[in-house]
PDB file of C-alpha atoms in Angstrom:
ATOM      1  CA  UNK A  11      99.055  99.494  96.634  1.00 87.00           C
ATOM      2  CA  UNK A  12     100.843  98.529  99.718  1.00 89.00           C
ATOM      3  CA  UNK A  13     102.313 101.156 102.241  1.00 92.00           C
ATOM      4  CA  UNK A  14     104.934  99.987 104.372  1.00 94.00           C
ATOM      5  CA  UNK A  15     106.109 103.221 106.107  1.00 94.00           C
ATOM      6  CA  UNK A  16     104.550 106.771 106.612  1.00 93.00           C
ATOM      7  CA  UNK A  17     106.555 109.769 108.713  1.00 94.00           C
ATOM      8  CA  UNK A  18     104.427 113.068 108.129  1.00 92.00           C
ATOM      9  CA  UNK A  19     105.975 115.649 110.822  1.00 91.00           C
ATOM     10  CA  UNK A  20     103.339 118.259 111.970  1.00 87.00           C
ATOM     11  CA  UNK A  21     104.548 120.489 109.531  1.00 89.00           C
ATOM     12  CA  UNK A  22     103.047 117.795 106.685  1.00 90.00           C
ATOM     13  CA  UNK A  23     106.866 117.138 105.676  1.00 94.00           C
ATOM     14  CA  UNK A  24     107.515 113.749 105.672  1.00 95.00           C
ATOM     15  CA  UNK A  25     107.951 110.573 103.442  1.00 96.00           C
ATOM     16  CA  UNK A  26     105.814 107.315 102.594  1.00 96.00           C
ATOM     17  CA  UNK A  27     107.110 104.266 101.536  1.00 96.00           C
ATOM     18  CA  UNK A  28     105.018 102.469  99.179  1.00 95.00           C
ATOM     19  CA  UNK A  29     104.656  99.503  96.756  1.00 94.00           C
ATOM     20  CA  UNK A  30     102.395  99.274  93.878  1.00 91.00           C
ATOM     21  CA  UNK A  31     101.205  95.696  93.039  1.00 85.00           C
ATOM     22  CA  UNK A  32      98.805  96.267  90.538  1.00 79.00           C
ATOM     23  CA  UNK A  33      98.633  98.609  87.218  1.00 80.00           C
ATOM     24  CA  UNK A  34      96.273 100.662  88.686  1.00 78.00           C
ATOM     25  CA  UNK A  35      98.817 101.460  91.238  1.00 86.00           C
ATOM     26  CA  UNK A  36     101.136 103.237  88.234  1.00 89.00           C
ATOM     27  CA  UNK A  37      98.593 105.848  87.765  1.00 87.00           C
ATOM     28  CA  UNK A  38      97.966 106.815  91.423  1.00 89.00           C
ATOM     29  CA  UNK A  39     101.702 107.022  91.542  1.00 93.00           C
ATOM     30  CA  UNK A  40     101.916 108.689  88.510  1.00 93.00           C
ATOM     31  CA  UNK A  41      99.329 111.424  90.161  1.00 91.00           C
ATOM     32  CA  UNK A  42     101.241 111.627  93.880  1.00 94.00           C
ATOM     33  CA  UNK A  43     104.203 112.226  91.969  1.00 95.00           C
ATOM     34  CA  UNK A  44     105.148 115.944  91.539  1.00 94.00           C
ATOM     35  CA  UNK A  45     107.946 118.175  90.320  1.00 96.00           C
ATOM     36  CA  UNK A  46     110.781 118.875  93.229  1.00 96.00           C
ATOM     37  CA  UNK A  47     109.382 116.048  95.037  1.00 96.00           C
ATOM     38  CA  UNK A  48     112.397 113.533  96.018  1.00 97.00           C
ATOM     39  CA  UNK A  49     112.030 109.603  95.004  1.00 97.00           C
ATOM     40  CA  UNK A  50     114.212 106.956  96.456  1.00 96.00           C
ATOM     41  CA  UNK A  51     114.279 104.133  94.475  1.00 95.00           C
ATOM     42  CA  UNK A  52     115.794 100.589  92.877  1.00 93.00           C
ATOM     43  CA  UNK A  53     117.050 101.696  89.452  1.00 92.00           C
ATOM     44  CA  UNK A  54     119.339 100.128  86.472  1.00 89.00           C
ATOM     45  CA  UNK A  55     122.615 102.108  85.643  1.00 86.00           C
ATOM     46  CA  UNK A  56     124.425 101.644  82.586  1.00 83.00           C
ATOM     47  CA  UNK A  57     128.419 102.020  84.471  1.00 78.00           C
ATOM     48  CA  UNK A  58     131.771 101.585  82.473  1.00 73.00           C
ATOM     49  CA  UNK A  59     134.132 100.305  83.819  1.00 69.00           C
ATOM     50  CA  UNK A  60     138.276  99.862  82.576  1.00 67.00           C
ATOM     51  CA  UNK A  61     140.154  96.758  82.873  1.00 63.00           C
ATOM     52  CA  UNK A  62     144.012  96.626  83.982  1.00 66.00           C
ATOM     53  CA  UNK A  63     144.901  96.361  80.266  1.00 68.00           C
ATOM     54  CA  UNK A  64     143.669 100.114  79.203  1.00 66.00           C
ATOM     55  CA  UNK A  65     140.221  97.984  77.719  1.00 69.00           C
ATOM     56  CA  UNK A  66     137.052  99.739  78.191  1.00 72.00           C
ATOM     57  CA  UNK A  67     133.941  98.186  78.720  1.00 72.00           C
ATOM     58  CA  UNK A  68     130.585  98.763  79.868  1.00 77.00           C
ATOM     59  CA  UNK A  69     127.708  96.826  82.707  1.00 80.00           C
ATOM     60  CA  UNK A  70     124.424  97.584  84.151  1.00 84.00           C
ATOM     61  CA  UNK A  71     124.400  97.555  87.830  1.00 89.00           C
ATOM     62  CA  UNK A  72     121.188  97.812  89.966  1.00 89.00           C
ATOM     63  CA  UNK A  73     121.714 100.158  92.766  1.00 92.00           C
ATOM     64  CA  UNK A  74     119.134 102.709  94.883  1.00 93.00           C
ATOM     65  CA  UNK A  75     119.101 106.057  93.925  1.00 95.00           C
ATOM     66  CA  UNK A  76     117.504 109.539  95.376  1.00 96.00           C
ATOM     67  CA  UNK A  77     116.602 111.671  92.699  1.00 96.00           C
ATOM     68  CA  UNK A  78     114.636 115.504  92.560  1.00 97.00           C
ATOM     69  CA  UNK A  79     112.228 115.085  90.381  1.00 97.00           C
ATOM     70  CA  UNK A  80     112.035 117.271  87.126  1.00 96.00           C
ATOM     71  CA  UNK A  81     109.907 115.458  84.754  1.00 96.00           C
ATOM     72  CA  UNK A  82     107.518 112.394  84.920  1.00 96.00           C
ATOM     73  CA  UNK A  83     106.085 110.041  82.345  1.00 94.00           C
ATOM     74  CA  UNK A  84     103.583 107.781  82.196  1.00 90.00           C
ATOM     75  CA  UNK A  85     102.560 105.665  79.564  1.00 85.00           C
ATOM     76  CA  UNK A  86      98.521 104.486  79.816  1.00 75.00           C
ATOM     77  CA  UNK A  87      99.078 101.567  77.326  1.00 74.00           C
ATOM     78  CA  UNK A  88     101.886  99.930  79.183  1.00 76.00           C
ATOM     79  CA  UNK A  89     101.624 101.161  82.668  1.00 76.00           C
ATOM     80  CA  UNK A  90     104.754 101.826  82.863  1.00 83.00           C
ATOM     81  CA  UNK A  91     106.191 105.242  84.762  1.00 93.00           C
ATOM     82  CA  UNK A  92     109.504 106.841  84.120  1.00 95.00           C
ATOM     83  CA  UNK A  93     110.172 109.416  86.462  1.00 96.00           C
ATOM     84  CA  UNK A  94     113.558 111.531  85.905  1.00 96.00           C
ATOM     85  CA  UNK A  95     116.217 113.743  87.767  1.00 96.00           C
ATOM     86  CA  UNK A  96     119.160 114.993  89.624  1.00 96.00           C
ATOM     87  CA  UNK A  97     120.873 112.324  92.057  1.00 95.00           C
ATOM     88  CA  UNK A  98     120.445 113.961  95.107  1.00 95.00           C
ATOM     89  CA  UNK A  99     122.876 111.591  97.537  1.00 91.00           C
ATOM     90  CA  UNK A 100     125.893 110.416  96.027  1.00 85.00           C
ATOM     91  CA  UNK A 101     127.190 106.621  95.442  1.00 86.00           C
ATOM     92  CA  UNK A 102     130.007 104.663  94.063  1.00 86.00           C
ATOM     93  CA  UNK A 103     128.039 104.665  90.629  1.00 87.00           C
ATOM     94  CA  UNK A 104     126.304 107.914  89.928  1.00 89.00           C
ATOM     95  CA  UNK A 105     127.475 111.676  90.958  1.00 90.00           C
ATOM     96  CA  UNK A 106     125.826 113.943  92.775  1.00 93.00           C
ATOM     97  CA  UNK A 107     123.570 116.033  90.540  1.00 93.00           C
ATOM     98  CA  UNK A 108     124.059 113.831  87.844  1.00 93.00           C
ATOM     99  CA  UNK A 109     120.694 112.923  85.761  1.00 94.00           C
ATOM    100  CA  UNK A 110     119.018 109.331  85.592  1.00 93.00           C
ATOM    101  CA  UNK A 111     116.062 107.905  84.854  1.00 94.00           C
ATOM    102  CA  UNK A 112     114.101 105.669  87.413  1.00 95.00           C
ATOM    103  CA  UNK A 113     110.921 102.921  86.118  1.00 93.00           C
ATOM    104  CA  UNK A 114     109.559 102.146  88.672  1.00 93.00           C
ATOM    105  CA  UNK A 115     108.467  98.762  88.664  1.00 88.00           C
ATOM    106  CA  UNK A 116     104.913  96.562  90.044  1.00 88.00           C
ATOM    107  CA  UNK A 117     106.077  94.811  93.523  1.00 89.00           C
ATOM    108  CA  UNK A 118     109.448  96.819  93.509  1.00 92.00           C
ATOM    109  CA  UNK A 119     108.766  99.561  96.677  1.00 95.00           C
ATOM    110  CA  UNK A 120     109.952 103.062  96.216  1.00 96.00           C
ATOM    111  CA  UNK A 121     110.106 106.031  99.074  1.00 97.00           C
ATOM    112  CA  UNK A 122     108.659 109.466  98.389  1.00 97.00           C
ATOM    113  CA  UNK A 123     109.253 112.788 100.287  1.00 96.00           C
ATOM    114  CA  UNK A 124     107.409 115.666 100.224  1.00 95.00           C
ATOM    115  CA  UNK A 125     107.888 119.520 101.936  1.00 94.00           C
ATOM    116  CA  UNK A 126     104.340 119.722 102.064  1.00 93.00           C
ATOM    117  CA  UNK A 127     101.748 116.823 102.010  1.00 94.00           C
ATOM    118  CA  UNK A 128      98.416 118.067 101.347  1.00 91.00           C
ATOM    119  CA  UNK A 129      95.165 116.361 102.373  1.00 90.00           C
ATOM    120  CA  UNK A 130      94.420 115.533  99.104  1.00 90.00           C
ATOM    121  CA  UNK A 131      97.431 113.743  98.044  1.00 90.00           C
ATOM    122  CA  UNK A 132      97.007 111.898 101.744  1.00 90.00           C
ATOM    123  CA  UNK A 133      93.312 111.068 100.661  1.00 88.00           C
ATOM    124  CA  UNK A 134      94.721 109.338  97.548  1.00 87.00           C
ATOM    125  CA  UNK A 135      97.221 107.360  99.140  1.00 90.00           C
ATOM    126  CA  UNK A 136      94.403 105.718 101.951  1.00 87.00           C
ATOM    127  CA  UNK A 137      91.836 105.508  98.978  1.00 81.00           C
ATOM    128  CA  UNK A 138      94.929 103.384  96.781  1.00 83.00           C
ATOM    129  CA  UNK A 139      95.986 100.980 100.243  1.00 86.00           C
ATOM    130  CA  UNK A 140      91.941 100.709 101.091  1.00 80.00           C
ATOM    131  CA  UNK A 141      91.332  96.697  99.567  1.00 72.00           C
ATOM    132  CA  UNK A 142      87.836  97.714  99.915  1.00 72.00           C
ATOM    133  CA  UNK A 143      87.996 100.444  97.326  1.00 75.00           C
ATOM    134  CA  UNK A 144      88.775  97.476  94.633  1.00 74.00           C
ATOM    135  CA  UNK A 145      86.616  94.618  96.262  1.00 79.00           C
ATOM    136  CA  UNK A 146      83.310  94.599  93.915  1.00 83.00           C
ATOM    137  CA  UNK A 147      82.036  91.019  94.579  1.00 88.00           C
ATOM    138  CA  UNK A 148      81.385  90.378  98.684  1.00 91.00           C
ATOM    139  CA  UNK A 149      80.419  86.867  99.405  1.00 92.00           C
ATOM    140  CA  UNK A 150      78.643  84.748 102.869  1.00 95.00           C
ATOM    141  CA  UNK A 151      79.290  81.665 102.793  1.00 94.00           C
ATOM    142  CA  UNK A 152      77.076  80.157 105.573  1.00 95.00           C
ATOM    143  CA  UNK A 153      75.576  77.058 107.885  1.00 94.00           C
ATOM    144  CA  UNK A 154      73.627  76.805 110.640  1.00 93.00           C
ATOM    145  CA  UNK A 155      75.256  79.106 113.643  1.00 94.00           C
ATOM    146  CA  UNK A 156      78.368  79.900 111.607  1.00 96.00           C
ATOM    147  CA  UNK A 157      78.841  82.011 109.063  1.00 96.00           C
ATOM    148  CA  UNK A 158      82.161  84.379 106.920  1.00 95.00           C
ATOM    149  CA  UNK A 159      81.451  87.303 105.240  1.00 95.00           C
ATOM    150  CA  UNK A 160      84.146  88.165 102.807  1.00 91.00           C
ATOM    151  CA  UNK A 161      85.437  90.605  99.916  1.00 88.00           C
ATOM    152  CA  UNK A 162      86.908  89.840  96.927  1.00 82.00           C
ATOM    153  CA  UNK A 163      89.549  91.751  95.285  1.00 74.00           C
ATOM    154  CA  UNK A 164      91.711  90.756  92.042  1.00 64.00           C
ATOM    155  CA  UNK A 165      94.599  89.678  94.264  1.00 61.00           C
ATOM    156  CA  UNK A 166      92.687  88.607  97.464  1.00 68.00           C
ATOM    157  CA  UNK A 167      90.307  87.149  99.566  1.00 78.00           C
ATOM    158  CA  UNK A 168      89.836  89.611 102.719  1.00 81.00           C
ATOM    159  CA  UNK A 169      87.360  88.552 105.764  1.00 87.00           C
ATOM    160  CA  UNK A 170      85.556  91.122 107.243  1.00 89.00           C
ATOM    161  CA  UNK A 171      83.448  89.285 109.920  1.00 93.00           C
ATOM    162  CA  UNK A 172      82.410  85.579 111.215  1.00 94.00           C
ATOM    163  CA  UNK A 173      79.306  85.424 113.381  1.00 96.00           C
ATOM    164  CA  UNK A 174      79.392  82.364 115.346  1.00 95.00           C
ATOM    165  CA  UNK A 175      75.767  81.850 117.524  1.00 94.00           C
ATOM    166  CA  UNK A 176      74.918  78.634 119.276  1.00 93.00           C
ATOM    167  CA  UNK A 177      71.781  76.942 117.878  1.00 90.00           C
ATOM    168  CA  UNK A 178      70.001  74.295 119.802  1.00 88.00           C
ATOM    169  CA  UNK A 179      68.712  71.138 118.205  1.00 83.00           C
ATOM    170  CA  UNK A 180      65.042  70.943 117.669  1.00 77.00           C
ATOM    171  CA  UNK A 181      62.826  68.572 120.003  1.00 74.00           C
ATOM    172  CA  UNK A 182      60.417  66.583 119.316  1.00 70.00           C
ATOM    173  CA  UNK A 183      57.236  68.559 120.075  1.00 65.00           C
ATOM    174  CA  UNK A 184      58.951  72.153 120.067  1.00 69.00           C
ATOM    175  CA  UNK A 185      61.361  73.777 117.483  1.00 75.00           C
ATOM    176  CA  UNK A 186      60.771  77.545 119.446  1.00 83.00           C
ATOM    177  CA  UNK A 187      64.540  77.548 120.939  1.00 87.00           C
ATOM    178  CA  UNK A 188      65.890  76.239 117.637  1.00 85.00           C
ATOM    179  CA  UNK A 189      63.587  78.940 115.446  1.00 89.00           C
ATOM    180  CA  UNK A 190      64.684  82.061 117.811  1.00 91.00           C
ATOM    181  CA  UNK A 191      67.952  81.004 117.656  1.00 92.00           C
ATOM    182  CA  UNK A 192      68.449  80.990 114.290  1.00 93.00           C
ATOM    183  CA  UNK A 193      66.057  84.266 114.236  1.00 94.00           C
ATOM    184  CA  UNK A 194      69.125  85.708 116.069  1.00 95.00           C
ATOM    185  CA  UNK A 195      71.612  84.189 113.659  1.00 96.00           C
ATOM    186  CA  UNK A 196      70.176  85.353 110.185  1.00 96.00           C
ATOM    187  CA  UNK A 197      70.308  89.034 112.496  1.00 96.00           C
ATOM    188  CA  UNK A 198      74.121  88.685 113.383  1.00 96.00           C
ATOM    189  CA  UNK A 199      74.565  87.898 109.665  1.00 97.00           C
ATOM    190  CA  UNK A 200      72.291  91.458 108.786  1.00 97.00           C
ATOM    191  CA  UNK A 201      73.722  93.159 110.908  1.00 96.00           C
ATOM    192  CA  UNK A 202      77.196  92.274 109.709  1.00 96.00           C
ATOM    193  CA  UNK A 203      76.477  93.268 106.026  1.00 96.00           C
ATOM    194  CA  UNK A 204      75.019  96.286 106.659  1.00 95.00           C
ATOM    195  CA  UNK A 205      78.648  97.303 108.905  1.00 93.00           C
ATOM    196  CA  UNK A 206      80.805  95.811 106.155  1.00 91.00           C
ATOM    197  CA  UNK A 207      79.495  96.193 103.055  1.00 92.00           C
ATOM    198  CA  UNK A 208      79.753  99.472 100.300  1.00 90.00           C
ATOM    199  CA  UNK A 209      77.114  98.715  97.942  1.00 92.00           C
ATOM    200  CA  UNK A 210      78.189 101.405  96.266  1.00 90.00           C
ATOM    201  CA  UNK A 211      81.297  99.448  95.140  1.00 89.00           C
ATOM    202  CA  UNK A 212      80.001  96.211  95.106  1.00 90.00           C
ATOM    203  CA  UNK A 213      78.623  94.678  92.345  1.00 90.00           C
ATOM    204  CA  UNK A 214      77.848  91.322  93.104  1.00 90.00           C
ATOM    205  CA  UNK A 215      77.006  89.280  96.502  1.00 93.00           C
ATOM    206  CA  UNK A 216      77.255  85.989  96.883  1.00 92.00           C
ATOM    207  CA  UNK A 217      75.366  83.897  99.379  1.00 94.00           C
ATOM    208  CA  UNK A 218      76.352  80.200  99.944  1.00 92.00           C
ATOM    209  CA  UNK A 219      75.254  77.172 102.436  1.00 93.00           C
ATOM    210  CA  UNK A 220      74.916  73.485 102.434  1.00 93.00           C
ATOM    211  CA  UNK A 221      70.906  72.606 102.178  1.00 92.00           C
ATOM    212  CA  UNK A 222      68.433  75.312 102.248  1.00 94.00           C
ATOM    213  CA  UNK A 223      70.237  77.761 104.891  1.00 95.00           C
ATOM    214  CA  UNK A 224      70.881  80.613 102.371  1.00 95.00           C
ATOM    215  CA  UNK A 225      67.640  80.725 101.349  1.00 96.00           C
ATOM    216  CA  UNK A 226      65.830  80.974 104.649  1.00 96.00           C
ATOM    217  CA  UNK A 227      68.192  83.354 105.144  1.00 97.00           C
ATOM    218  CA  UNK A 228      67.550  85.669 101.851  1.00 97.00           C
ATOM    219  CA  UNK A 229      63.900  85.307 102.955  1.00 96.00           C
ATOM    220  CA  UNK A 230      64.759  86.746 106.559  1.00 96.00           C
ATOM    221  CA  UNK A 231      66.902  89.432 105.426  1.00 97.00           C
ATOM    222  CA  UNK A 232      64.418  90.867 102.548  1.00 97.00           C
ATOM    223  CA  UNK A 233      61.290  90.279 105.036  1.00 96.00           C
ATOM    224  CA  UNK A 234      63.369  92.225 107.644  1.00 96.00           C
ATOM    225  CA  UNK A 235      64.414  94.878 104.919  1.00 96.00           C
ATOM    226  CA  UNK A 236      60.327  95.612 103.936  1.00 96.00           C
ATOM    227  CA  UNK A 237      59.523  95.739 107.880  1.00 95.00           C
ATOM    228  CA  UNK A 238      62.411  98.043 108.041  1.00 95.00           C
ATOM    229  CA  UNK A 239      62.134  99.902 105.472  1.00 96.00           C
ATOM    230  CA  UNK A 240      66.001  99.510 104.798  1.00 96.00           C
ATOM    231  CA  UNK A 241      66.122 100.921 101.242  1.00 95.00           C
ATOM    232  CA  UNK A 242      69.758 100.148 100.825  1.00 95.00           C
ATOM    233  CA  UNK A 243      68.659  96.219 100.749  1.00 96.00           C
ATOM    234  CA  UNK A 244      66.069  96.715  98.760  1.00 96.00           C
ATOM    235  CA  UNK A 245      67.694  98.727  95.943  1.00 95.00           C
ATOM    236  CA  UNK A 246      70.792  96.539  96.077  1.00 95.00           C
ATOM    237  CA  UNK A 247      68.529  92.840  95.736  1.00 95.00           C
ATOM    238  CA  UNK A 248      69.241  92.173  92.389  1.00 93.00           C
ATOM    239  CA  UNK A 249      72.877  91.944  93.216  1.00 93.00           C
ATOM    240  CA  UNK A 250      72.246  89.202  95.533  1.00 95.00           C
ATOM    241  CA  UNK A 251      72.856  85.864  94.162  1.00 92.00           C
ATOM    242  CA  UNK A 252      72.203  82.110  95.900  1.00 92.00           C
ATOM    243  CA  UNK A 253      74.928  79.085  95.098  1.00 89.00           C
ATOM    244  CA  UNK A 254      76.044  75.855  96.900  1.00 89.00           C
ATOM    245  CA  UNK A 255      78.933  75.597  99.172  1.00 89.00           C
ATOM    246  CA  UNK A 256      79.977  72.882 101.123  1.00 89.00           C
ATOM    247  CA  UNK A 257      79.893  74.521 104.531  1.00 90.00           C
ATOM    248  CA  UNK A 258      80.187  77.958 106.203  1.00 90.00           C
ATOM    249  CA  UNK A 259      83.723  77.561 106.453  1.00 89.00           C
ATOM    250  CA  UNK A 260      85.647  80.326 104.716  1.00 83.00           C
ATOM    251  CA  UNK A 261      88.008  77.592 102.721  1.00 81.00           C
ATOM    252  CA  UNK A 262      84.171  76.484 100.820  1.00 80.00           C
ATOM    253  CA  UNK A 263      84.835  79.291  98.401  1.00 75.00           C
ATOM    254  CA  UNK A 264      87.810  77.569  96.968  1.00 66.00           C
ATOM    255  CA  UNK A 265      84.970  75.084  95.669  1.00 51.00           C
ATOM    256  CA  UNK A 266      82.172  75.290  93.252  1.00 49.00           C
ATOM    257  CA  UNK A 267      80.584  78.775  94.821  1.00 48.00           C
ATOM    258  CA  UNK A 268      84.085  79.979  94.354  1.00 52.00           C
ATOM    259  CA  UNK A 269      84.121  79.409  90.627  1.00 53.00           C
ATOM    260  CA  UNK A 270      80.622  80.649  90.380  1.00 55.00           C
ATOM    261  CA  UNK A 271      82.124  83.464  91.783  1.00 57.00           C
ATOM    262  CA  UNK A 272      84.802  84.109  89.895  1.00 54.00           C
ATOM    263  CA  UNK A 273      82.756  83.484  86.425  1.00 56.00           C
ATOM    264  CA  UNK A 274      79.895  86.210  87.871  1.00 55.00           C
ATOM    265  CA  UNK A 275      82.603  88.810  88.345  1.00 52.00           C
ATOM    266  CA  UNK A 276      84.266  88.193  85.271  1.00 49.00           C
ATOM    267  CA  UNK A 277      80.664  88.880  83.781  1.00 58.00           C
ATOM    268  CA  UNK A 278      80.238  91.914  85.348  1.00 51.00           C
ATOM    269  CA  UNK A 279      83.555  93.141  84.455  1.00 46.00           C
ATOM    270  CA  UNK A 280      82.933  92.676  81.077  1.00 46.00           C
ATOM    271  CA  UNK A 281      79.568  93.844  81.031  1.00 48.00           C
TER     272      UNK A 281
END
């Protein structure tokens, strides 16, 4: 679900603007939706319309209509959501008061007004335009000093940070600069999973590098987790998972990690 426009006075009247793009989205519409409610919307009417001969014919016409809303149904099978009422603004097609029937439609948006918007109705609205809420496989996609952390949702790709840290080549005789620096690294990357990441929605987590970086780092970050007793890493390990990707760049998941990706989440769908 996508909102494009929210007015909520102080007095919780107001209107959101919203468009579902997903068949999920039907049934949190279907449950924001209720009677006396007003819905402003793209709709199909059936018009007739008489020709200079006295011949009568009929046409649909697509036009926007406002109607109050007396009854709504949804059907679960379909996902589709008919929502009917009185026209509540008048146009060259349909009469004020008049009845009609808007479906509304995936990608088509649609404007809802409220007298009174109540926090839970609000919650339901953030919860449907989070990405986050739908994003059950995260991914890192790593190499030395860089690295993307990302979630994955049905329609999208969505980063949510890039560490970038500088690491120094080793020398011959000493690899302490190089070590700590990448000691600070694998922390940046930590760090940034622990800010970003709801395990509790998550099902799956992908870690990918080039050569042997992802598994140095799984070994930091599960060392680190028994030191610090983090038992949200430690409960979630078996959701981790190591692949290949060509680089840390976020553009490697369109590779081979990507479709291991995509096949593990289809898995755990299923399952």
């Amino acid at each position: 679900m996508k909102l494009l426009h929210k007015d909520i006075e102080k007095d919780n009247a107001g209107q959101v603007t919203l468009m579902p793009e997903e068949a999920e989205d039907m049934w949190h519409t279907y449950n924001l939706l209720q009677v006396g409610d007003s819905l402003r919307a793209s709709t199909i009417r059936k018009v007739q319309t008489e020709s200079t001969t006295g011949s009568v014919g009929s046409s649909r016409v697509r036009t926007t209509l406002t109607l109050c809303v007396e009854t709504i149904d949804f059907d679960s099978q379909a996902c589709q959501l008919r929502v009917k009422g009185t026209n509540l603004e008048e146009n060259q097609y349909v009469k004020m008061g008049a009845y009609h029937t808007i479906e509304l439609e995936l990608n088509r948006k649609f404007t809802l007004a409220k007298k009174s918007w109540d926090s839970v109705v609000l919650d339901r609205i953030e919860q449907a335009c989070d990405a986050t809420q739908k994003a059950d496989v995260a991914a890192v996609v790593m190499q030395e000093g860089l690295a993307n952390l990302v979630l994955v949702t049905p329609a999208m790709t969505l980063l949510r940070a890039k560490v970038e840290v500088t690491i120094p080549r080793k020398r011959r005789g000493s690899c302490t600069q190089h070590e700590k620096a990448l000691e600070r690294f694998y922390e940046a990357v930590m760090q940034a999973i622990l800010r970003h990441i709801n395990f509790d929605v998550v099902k799956c987590f992908l870690v990918g590098s080039p050569g042997f970086v992802k598994d140095q780092f799984i070994a930091y970050l599960f060392r680190e987790a028994v030191r610090q007793d983090n038992k949200l890493l430690l409960e979630n390990r078996p959701k981790f998972m190591l692949v290949h990707s060509s680089s840390g760049h976020k553009y490697s998941l369109k590779g081979r990690s990507w479709q291991t990706l995509r096949t593990k989440r289809l898995n755990l769908l299923a399952w």
